Coordinates of C-alpha atoms in Angstrom, one line a residue:
M501 CA 29.4 -70.4 1.1
Q502 CA 29.2 -66.6 0.8
T503 CA 25.7 -65.0 1.0
E504 CA 24.8 -62.3 -1.5
K505 CA 21.8 -60.0 -1.3
Y506 CA 19.9 -58.8 -4.3
D507 CA 16.9 -56.5 -4.9
L508 CA 15.6 -58.6 -7.8
A509 CA 16.0 -62.1 -9.1
I510 CA 15.1 -62.7 -12.8
I511 CA 14.6 -66.3 -13.9
G512 CA 15.4 -66.9 -17.6
A513 CA 18.1 -65.1 -19.6
G514 CA 16.1 -64.9 -22.8
P515 CA 15.5 -61.5 -24.5
A516 CA 12.9 -60.3 -22.0
G517 CA 14.9 -61.5 -19.0
M518 CA 18.1 -59.9 -20.2
M519 CA 16.3 -56.6 -20.9
A520 CA 14.6 -56.6 -17.5
A521 CA 17.9 -57.2 -15.8
L522 CA 19.6 -54.4 -17.8
R523 CA 16.9 -51.9 -17.1
A524 CA 16.7 -52.8 -13.4
S525 CA 20.4 -52.5 -13.0
E526 CA 20.4 -49.1 -14.8
C527 CA 17.9 -48.0 -12.1
G528 CA 20.3 -49.0 -9.3
A529 CA 18.9 -52.4 -8.4
R530 CA 21.2 -55.3 -7.5
V531 CA 20.1 -58.0 -9.9
V532 CA 20.8 -61.7 -10.2
L533 CA 19.9 -63.3 -13.6
L534 CA 19.3 -67.1 -13.4
E535 CA 19.5 -69.3 -16.5
K536 CA 19.5 -73.1 -16.6
K537 CA 21.6 -73.3 -19.8
H538 CA 25.4 -72.7 -19.6
M539 CA 25.1 -69.7 -21.9
P540 CA 22.6 -66.9 -21.6
G541 CA 20.9 -65.3 -24.6
I542 CA 20.9 -68.3 -26.9
K543 CA 17.7 -67.2 -28.6
L544 CA 19.3 -63.8 -29.4
L545 CA 22.2 -65.5 -31.1
L546 CA 19.8 -67.5 -33.3
T547 CA 17.8 -64.6 -34.6

């Protein structure tokens, strides 16, 4: 298994998690976004 290094781990790919990941990556952070469902942003698709 390959090891990856990140500056920030965000748990949950809902609206807030996706926005936090986007903003952090725009600021230069290496971000991993963790979601238990197979598709992130489901709540965004339903609104």
